[in-house]
């Protein structure tokens, strides 16, 4: 046992000072204490980061060939359903028969309803936990239903499968825009509207989109609303769970149009995909990171300590610098003699 220890000592590359020859100082112990404190703090922060993971935002070219997706709509217009048309058209010139899929339901709304909702919202990128906790998928069960078409307001809702191409969804009045046998009475034209849901892709009713919950009011019957949406596919991921959504930015302008008043929502898809993924270090990576940080901290601390000692010696002199040291000599020793001997 003793012989192996001796053998190991031979290989010891670090020169050691016997403990009896070292001199402790108050400054030294303070700085050791501060270093320990700092180290515990850093470890604490790192462990917290390791447990929580970190959010990685990335943009990339959307490499998945996506052909069709759903356009989810839930919108209320201050006009009777019986005079409204809803259509989708895109650059492939497909005219979707949105009317056959969408549901039209007449509703009687108090005037206060139109004063409740706010009109402007900014584009938001909801955060990952918000999205995941609200990612309850749903479907509009009804298709192509018609109810109470005479009532003063109309709720139009449903999911229309569309091409992933530039296109537009529009709501117009009969006799204005498309040729129809009946023409909407002038005094009933009113494109005041409330958008409850307007989203692309799978229908997650609880995830907020830029247009959700917005209202637009007009006192002019022949008023036209133009929306311009740029859609960005967005993928949220956490703990192996992935949600494929689409967010969009909105630009909007209004005109007082004589011939075809209505609501025109134009959309286009970006070739870029955004991924918001929560990442985690592996335990091994975490340990390596921790060791690197602690090692670096020790080196830094010892440099700093030596630097400080030098400064103290330079500004206050050697004697001042030694004041904090413990006396290791016996009572009878003459301290002055000791200073001189070193
Ligand atoms: C449309 O309806 C809203 C809400 O009832 C009302 O405030 C607005 O003045 C109406 N506009 C027209 C042109 O009648």
Tab-separated table of C-alpha atoms and ligand atoms in Angstrom:
chain	number	residue	atom	x	y	z
A	1	UNK	CA	0.000	0.000	0.000
A	2	UNK	CA	2.655	2.482	1.097
A	3	UNK	CA	4.898	1.506	-1.794
A	4	UNK	CA	2.186	2.094	-4.430
A	5	UNK	CA	1.498	5.482	-2.896
A	6	UNK	CA	5.160	6.350	-3.185
A	7	UNK	CA	5.210	5.161	-6.764
A	8	UNK	CA	2.252	7.349	-7.599
A	9	UNK	CA	3.864	10.333	-5.909
A	10	UNK	CA	6.808	9.997	-8.269
A	11	UNK	CA	4.475	10.525	-11.215
A	12	UNK	CA	2.766	13.483	-9.611
A	13	UNK	CA	3.343	16.336	-12.052
A	14	UNK	CA	2.133	19.105	-9.746
A	15	UNK	CA	4.660	20.369	-7.253
A	16	UNK	CA	3.154	20.270	-3.794
A	17	UNK	CA	3.887	22.498	-0.862
A	18	UNK	CA	3.700	20.651	2.429
A	19	UNK	CA	0.678	21.890	4.404
A	20	UNK	CA	2.918	23.038	7.249
A	21	UNK	CA	4.573	25.562	4.941
A	22	UNK	CA	1.463	27.218	3.535
A	23	UNK	CA	0.155	30.413	4.999
A	24	UNK	CA	-3.546	31.120	5.088
A	25	UNK	CA	-4.858	34.650	4.712
A	26	UNK	CA	-8.244	36.274	5.259
A	27	UNK	CA	-8.366	37.524	1.691
A	28	UNK	CA	-7.605	34.051	0.443
A	29	UNK	CA	-10.444	32.492	2.391
A	30	UNK	CA	-12.846	35.231	1.340
A	31	UNK	CA	-12.087	34.671	-2.297
A	32	UNK	CA	-12.402	30.915	-1.900
A	33	UNK	CA	-15.764	31.450	-0.295
A	34	UNK	CA	-16.905	33.787	-3.096
A	35	UNK	CA	-15.709	31.297	-5.707
A	36	UNK	CA	-17.637	28.449	-4.067
A	37	UNK	CA	-20.709	30.588	-3.838
A	38	UNK	CA	-20.441	31.493	-7.509
A	39	UNK	CA	-19.896	27.877	-8.446
A	40	UNK	CA	-22.984	26.704	-6.591
A	41	UNK	CA	-24.948	29.462	-8.300
A	42	UNK	CA	-23.716	28.430	-11.762
A	43	UNK	CA	-24.453	24.766	-11.129
A	44	UNK	CA	-27.918	25.710	-9.956
A	45	UNK	CA	-28.571	27.727	-13.122
A	46	UNK	CA	-27.218	24.942	-15.331
A	47	UNK	CA	-29.344	22.265	-13.691
A	48	UNK	CA	-32.409	24.481	-14.113
A	49	UNK	CA	-31.573	24.925	-17.797
A	50	UNK	CA	-31.017	21.197	-18.189
A	51	UNK	CA	-34.404	20.340	-16.735
A	52	UNK	CA	-36.326	23.023	-18.620
A	53	UNK	CA	-34.619	22.550	-21.972
A	54	UNK	CA	-34.262	25.473	-24.327
A	55	UNK	CA	-36.343	26.748	-27.211
A	56	UNK	CA	-34.744	26.541	-30.604
A	57	UNK	CA	-36.161	28.829	-33.307
A	58	UNK	CA	-35.207	27.884	-36.817
A	59	UNK	CA	-36.141	28.949	-40.297
A	60	UNK	CA	-35.687	26.643	-43.191
A	61	UNK	CA	-36.970	26.195	-46.697
A	62	UNK	CA	-40.190	24.258	-46.510
A	63	UNK	CA	-39.096	20.937	-48.002
A	64	UNK	CA	-42.301	18.988	-47.548
A	65	UNK	CA	-44.503	18.889	-50.591
A	66	UNK	CA	-47.821	19.965	-49.260
A	67	UNK	CA	-50.666	19.994	-51.687
A	68	UNK	CA	-53.855	20.763	-49.929
A	69	UNK	CA	-54.779	22.055	-46.548
A	70	UNK	CA	-57.877	23.297	-44.828
A	71	UNK	CA	-59.015	26.857	-44.559
A	72	UNK	CA	-60.984	27.162	-41.318
A	73	UNK	CA	-63.496	29.955	-41.162
A	74	UNK	CA	-65.924	31.226	-38.565
A	75	UNK	CA	-67.167	34.715	-39.322
A	76	UNK	CA	-70.297	36.745	-38.556
A	77	UNK	CA	-71.608	39.380	-40.972
A	78	UNK	CA	-74.285	41.982	-40.217
A	79	UNK	CA	-76.441	40.885	-43.170
A	80	UNK	CA	-79.068	38.174	-43.671
A	81	UNK	CA	-77.586	34.916	-44.962
A	82	UNK	CA	-79.972	34.731	-47.855
A	83	UNK	CA	-78.178	37.562	-49.646
A	84	UNK	CA	-74.620	36.332	-49.072
A	85	UNK	CA	-72.226	34.426	-51.320
A	86	UNK	CA	-68.937	32.886	-50.128
A	87	UNK	CA	-66.297	31.618	-52.536
A	88	UNK	CA	-62.642	30.655	-52.748
A	89	UNK	CA	-60.599	31.088	-55.882
A	90	UNK	CA	-56.888	30.453	-56.455
A	91	UNK	CA	-54.341	30.816	-59.256
A	92	UNK	CA	-55.127	27.335	-60.577
A	93	UNK	CA	-58.496	28.897	-61.435
A	94	UNK	CA	-60.321	26.309	-59.365
A	95	UNK	CA	-63.442	27.909	-58.092
A	96	UNK	CA	-64.176	25.980	-54.949
A	97	UNK	CA	-67.744	25.469	-54.217
A	98	UNK	CA	-67.274	26.837	-50.763
A	99	UNK	CA	-71.000	27.363	-50.524
A	100	UNK	CA	-71.588	23.612	-50.502
A	101	UNK	CA	-69.228	23.022	-47.605
A	102	UNK	CA	-69.696	26.132	-45.499
A	103	UNK	CA	-72.604	26.452	-43.106
A	104	UNK	CA	-74.812	29.522	-43.143
A	105	UNK	CA	-76.676	30.212	-39.948
A	106	UNK	CA	-78.859	33.257	-39.340
A	107	UNK	CA	-78.379	34.868	-35.926
A	108	UNK	CA	-80.017	37.687	-34.063
A	109	UNK	CA	-77.326	39.724	-32.380
A	110	UNK	CA	-77.765	42.629	-29.991
A	111	UNK	CA	-76.075	45.838	-31.125
A	112	UNK	CA	-73.791	45.560	-28.117
A	113	UNK	CA	-72.130	42.550	-29.738
A	114	UNK	CA	-70.520	44.760	-32.350
A	115	UNK	CA	-69.139	47.099	-29.693
A	116	UNK	CA	-67.565	44.344	-27.623
A	117	UNK	CA	-64.750	43.035	-29.751
A	118	UNK	CA	-61.694	45.109	-30.454
A	119	UNK	CA	-60.767	45.929	-33.988
A	120	UNK	CA	-56.993	45.766	-34.205
A	121	UNK	CA	-54.573	43.155	-33.069
A	122	UNK	CA	-50.922	42.749	-33.803
A	123	UNK	CA	-49.453	39.663	-35.374
A	124	UNK	CA	-48.359	37.307	-32.661
A	125	UNK	CA	-46.261	34.202	-32.540
A	126	UNK	CA	-47.788	32.297	-29.658
A	127	UNK	CA	-45.259	30.593	-27.411
A	128	UNK	CA	-44.765	26.863	-27.332
A	129	UNK	CA	-46.502	26.033	-24.049
A	130	UNK	CA	-49.459	28.134	-25.018
A	131	UNK	CA	-49.785	26.284	-28.328
A	132	UNK	CA	-49.364	22.816	-26.856
A	133	UNK	CA	-51.866	23.347	-24.100
A	134	UNK	CA	-54.360	24.662	-26.646
A	135	UNK	CA	-53.717	22.118	-29.340
A	136	UNK	CA	-57.058	20.440	-29.111
A	137	UNK	CA	-58.003	19.407	-32.589
A	138	UNK	CA	-61.548	19.847	-33.742
A	139	UNK	CA	-63.765	19.582	-36.752
A	140	UNK	CA	-66.770	21.460	-37.919
A	141	UNK	CA	-69.189	18.562	-37.959
A	142	UNK	CA	-71.877	20.282	-39.969
A	143	UNK	CA	-71.450	20.687	-43.711
A	144	UNK	CA	-73.476	22.832	-46.060
A	145	UNK	CA	-76.260	23.501	-43.594
A	146	UNK	CA	-78.680	26.412	-43.911
A	147	UNK	CA	-80.662	27.793	-40.999
A	148	UNK	CA	-82.716	30.942	-40.395
A	149	UNK	CA	-81.560	32.666	-43.545
A	150	UNK	CA	-83.838	35.650	-42.915
A	151	UNK	CA	-82.351	36.758	-39.573
A	152	UNK	CA	-80.447	40.092	-39.604
A	153	UNK	CA	-76.940	38.641	-39.124
A	154	UNK	CA	-75.247	35.617	-40.632
A	155	UNK	CA	-72.626	33.281	-39.210
A	156	UNK	CA	-70.617	31.504	-41.893
A	157	UNK	CA	-68.418	28.641	-40.690
A	158	UNK	CA	-66.672	25.488	-41.833
A	159	UNK	CA	-63.412	24.096	-43.246
A	160	UNK	CA	-62.717	24.273	-46.959
A	161	UNK	CA	-59.937	22.135	-48.471
A	162	UNK	CA	-57.824	24.467	-50.619
A	163	UNK	CA	-54.669	24.186	-52.735
A	164	UNK	CA	-51.459	25.445	-51.219
A	165	UNK	CA	-51.428	28.235	-53.767
A	166	UNK	CA	-52.029	31.927	-53.817
A	167	UNK	CA	-55.752	32.482	-53.666
A	168	UNK	CA	-58.570	34.422	-52.131
A	169	UNK	CA	-61.649	33.839	-50.061
A	170	UNK	CA	-64.413	36.359	-50.493
A	171	UNK	CA	-67.870	37.091	-49.227
A	172	UNK	CA	-70.053	39.167	-51.509
A	173	UNK	CA	-73.706	40.138	-51.744
A	174	UNK	CA	-76.076	38.597	-54.277
A	175	UNK	CA	-76.324	40.693	-57.399
A	176	UNK	CA	-73.009	42.475	-56.636
A	177	UNK	CA	-70.053	40.636	-58.109
A	178	UNK	CA	-71.504	37.315	-59.236
A	179	UNK	CA	-74.563	37.350	-61.457
A	180	UNK	CA	-77.525	36.052	-59.485
A	181	UNK	CA	-81.220	36.213	-60.114
A	182	UNK	CA	-81.880	38.150	-56.922
A	183	UNK	CA	-80.309	41.454	-56.082
A	184	UNK	CA	-79.711	42.445	-52.461
A	185	UNK	CA	-81.788	45.467	-51.428
A	186	UNK	CA	-79.446	48.437	-51.128
A	187	UNK	CA	-80.446	49.197	-47.520
A	188	UNK	CA	-79.466	45.693	-46.372
A	189	UNK	CA	-75.868	45.895	-47.590
A	190	UNK	CA	-73.658	45.872	-44.509
A	191	UNK	CA	-70.263	44.213	-44.424
A	192	UNK	CA	-69.645	44.946	-40.778
A	193	UNK	CA	-68.129	41.654	-39.587
A	194	UNK	CA	-66.603	39.760	-36.712
A	195	UNK	CA	-63.969	37.086	-37.334
A	196	UNK	CA	-64.054	34.369	-34.715
A	197	UNK	CA	-61.681	32.024	-36.517
A	198	UNK	CA	-59.566	32.286	-39.615
A	199	UNK	CA	-56.800	29.720	-39.863
A	200	UNK	CA	-54.976	27.399	-42.202
A	201	UNK	CA	-54.222	23.725	-41.718
A	202	UNK	CA	-55.625	21.523	-38.997
A	203	UNK	CA	-58.329	23.222	-37.014
A	204	UNK	CA	-57.155	24.042	-33.480
A	205	UNK	CA	-59.941	26.291	-32.156
A	206	UNK	CA	-57.994	27.419	-29.087
A	207	UNK	CA	-54.822	28.538	-30.819
A	208	UNK	CA	-54.954	32.277	-31.471
A	209	UNK	CA	-54.482	33.507	-35.003
A	210	UNK	CA	-53.854	37.104	-36.022
A	211	UNK	CA	-57.414	37.725	-37.197
A	212	UNK	CA	-59.221	35.801	-34.474
A	213	UNK	CA	-61.530	37.923	-32.385
A	214	UNK	CA	-61.367	41.033	-34.548
A	215	UNK	CA	-64.301	43.192	-35.626
A	216	UNK	CA	-64.658	45.740	-38.417
A	217	UNK	CA	-67.555	48.186	-38.535
A	218	UNK	CA	-68.788	50.378	-41.322
A	219	UNK	CA	-71.691	52.761	-41.743
A	220	UNK	CA	-71.370	52.636	-45.511
A	221	UNK	CA	-73.326	49.847	-47.247
A	222	UNK	CA	-71.003	49.603	-50.237
A	223	UNK	CA	-67.854	49.189	-48.219
A	224	UNK	CA	-65.119	46.723	-49.156
A	225	UNK	CA	-62.556	45.141	-46.868
A	226	UNK	CA	-59.349	43.790	-48.345
A	227	UNK	CA	-57.144	41.553	-46.263
A	228	UNK	CA	-53.741	40.430	-47.419
A	229	UNK	CA	-52.356	37.422	-45.562
A	230	UNK	CA	-48.886	35.918	-45.762
A	231	UNK	CA	-48.942	32.413	-44.362
A	232	UNK	CA	-45.861	30.857	-42.739
A	233	UNK	CA	-45.955	27.139	-41.923
A	234	UNK	CA	-44.962	26.806	-38.277
A	235	UNK	CA	-44.037	23.644	-36.453
A	236	UNK	CA	-44.083	23.462	-32.686
A	237	UNK	CA	-42.363	20.564	-30.986
A	238	UNK	CA	-41.816	19.467	-27.425
A	239	UNK	CA	-40.975	16.078	-25.955
A	240	UNK	CA	-41.556	14.290	-29.222
A	241	UNK	CA	-44.965	15.850	-29.679
A	242	UNK	CA	-45.254	17.921	-32.860
A	243	UNK	CA	-47.896	20.326	-34.018
A	244	UNK	CA	-48.002	21.452	-37.595
A	245	UNK	CA	-49.665	24.860	-37.784
A	246	UNK	CA	-49.641	27.941	-39.944
A	247	UNK	CA	-49.372	31.486	-38.746
A	248	UNK	CA	-49.889	34.522	-40.878
A	249	UNK	CA	-49.328	38.243	-40.983
A	250	UNK	CA	-52.144	40.570	-42.001
A	251	UNK	CA	-52.269	43.758	-43.994
A	252	UNK	CA	-55.623	45.346	-44.487
A	253	UNK	CA	-57.159	48.225	-46.383
A	254	UNK	CA	-60.700	49.431	-46.979
A	255	UNK	CA	-62.346	51.057	-49.961
A	256	UNK	CA	-65.779	52.440	-50.674
A	257	UNK	CA	-66.558	50.394	-53.739
A	258	UNK	CA	-69.529	51.172	-55.913
A	259	UNK	CA	-69.949	47.845	-57.734
A	260	UNK	CA	-68.790	44.904	-55.681
A	261	UNK	CA	-68.723	45.562	-51.958
A	262	UNK	CA	-67.658	42.657	-49.729
A	263	UNK	CA	-64.913	41.040	-47.730
A	264	UNK	CA	-61.904	39.838	-49.741
A	265	UNK	CA	-59.278	37.810	-47.949
A	266	UNK	CA	-56.269	37.197	-50.150
A	267	UNK	CA	-53.658	34.696	-48.994
A	268	UNK	CA	-50.288	33.460	-50.117
A	269	UNK	CA	-47.893	30.854	-48.723
A	270	UNK	CA	-44.251	31.489	-47.853
A	271	UNK	CA	-41.714	28.910	-49.017
A	272	UNK	CA	-40.161	29.187	-45.588
A	273	UNK	CA	-40.986	27.096	-42.587
A	274	UNK	CA	-40.516	28.113	-38.995
A	275	UNK	CA	-39.718	25.506	-36.363
A	276	UNK	CA	-40.089	26.264	-32.687
A	277	UNK	CA	-38.724	23.184	-30.989
A	278	UNK	CA	-37.857	22.628	-27.359
A	279	UNK	CA	-34.464	20.952	-27.193
A	280	UNK	CA	-32.704	19.125	-24.400
A	281	UNK	CA	-29.048	18.294	-23.805
A	282	UNK	CA	-28.231	14.642	-23.254
A	283	UNK	CA	-26.999	13.849	-19.746
A	284	UNK	CA	-23.487	13.271	-21.051
A	285	UNK	CA	-23.419	16.649	-22.820
A	286	UNK	CA	-24.745	18.238	-19.665
A	287	UNK	CA	-21.995	16.734	-17.490
A	288	UNK	CA	-19.307	17.850	-19.946
A	289	UNK	CA	-20.738	21.343	-19.986
A	290	UNK	CA	-20.805	21.464	-16.197
A	291	UNK	CA	-17.220	20.251	-15.854
A	292	UNK	CA	-16.030	22.799	-18.416
A	293	UNK	CA	-17.774	25.616	-16.632
A	294	UNK	CA	-16.457	24.677	-13.195
A	295	UNK	CA	-12.913	24.166	-14.464
A	296	UNK	CA	-13.002	27.536	-16.202
A	297	UNK	CA	-14.308	29.185	-13.073
A	298	UNK	CA	-11.429	27.851	-10.949
A	299	UNK	CA	-8.806	29.029	-13.408
A	300	UNK	CA	-10.454	32.439	-13.663
A	301	UNK	CA	-10.713	32.752	-9.891
A	302	UNK	CA	-7.057	31.940	-9.301
A	303	UNK	CA	-5.949	34.417	-11.961
A	304	UNK	CA	-8.157	37.063	-10.483
A	305	UNK	CA	-6.827	36.396	-7.003
A	306	UNK	CA	-3.220	36.657	-8.075
A	307	UNK	CA	-3.940	39.807	-10.027
A	308	UNK	CA	-5.617	41.378	-7.007
A	309	UNK	CA	-2.709	40.460	-4.743
A	310	UNK	CA	-0.308	42.103	-7.196
A	311	UNK	CA	-2.397	45.257	-7.254
A	312	UNK	CA	-2.557	45.376	-3.462
A	313	UNK	CA	1.183	44.908	-3.185
A	314	UNK	CA	1.819	47.564	-5.805
A	315	UNK	CA	-0.458	50.154	-4.262
A	316	UNK	CA	-0.136	49.529	-0.519
A	317	UNK	CA	3.181	47.747	-0.260
A	318	UNK	CA	4.200	44.257	0.763
A	319	UNK	CA	3.659	44.786	4.446
A	320	UNK	CA	0.025	45.731	4.061
A	321	UNK	CA	-0.564	42.728	1.875
A	322	UNK	CA	0.699	40.405	4.628
A	323	UNK	CA	-1.449	41.886	7.332
A	324	UNK	CA	-4.276	39.426	6.880
A	325	UNK	CA	-2.036	36.373	7.174
A	326	UNK	CA	-2.238	33.928	10.018
A	327	UNK	CA	0.749	33.758	12.258
A	328	UNK	CA	2.183	30.314	12.019
A	329	UNK	CA	5.178	30.933	14.227
A	330	UNK	CA	5.297	30.409	17.950
A	331	UNK	CA	4.649	33.128	20.521
A	332	UNK	CA	8.286	33.652	21.257
A	333	UNK	CA	9.344	34.339	17.723
A	334	UNK	CA	10.103	37.885	16.873
A	335	UNK	CA	7.789	38.844	14.052
A	336	UNK	CA	10.133	41.504	12.652
A	337	UNK	CA	12.932	39.036	12.395
A	338	UNK	CA	10.697	36.746	10.452
A	339	UNK	CA	9.864	39.431	7.875
A	340	UNK	CA	13.513	40.130	7.345
A	341	UNK	CA	14.419	36.528	6.839
A	342	UNK	CA	12.037	36.117	3.893
B	1	LIG	C1	-74.131	47.670	-39.981
B	1	LIG	O1	-74.418	47.063	-38.730
B	1	LIG	C2	-73.728	47.621	-37.632
B	1	LIG	C3	-74.084	46.818	-36.397
B	1	LIG	O2	-75.440	46.654	-36.241
B	1	LIG	C4	-74.063	49.106	-37.501
B	1	LIG	O3	-73.327	49.669	-36.410
B	1	LIG	C5	-73.718	49.808	-38.791
B	1	LIG	O4	-74.081	51.171	-38.732
B	1	LIG	C6	-74.430	49.142	-39.966
B	1	LIG	N1	-73.990	49.739	-41.201
B	1	LIG	C7	-74.811	50.043	-42.200
B	1	LIG	C8	-74.222	50.527	-43.448
B	1	LIG	O5	-76.006	49.905	-42.078
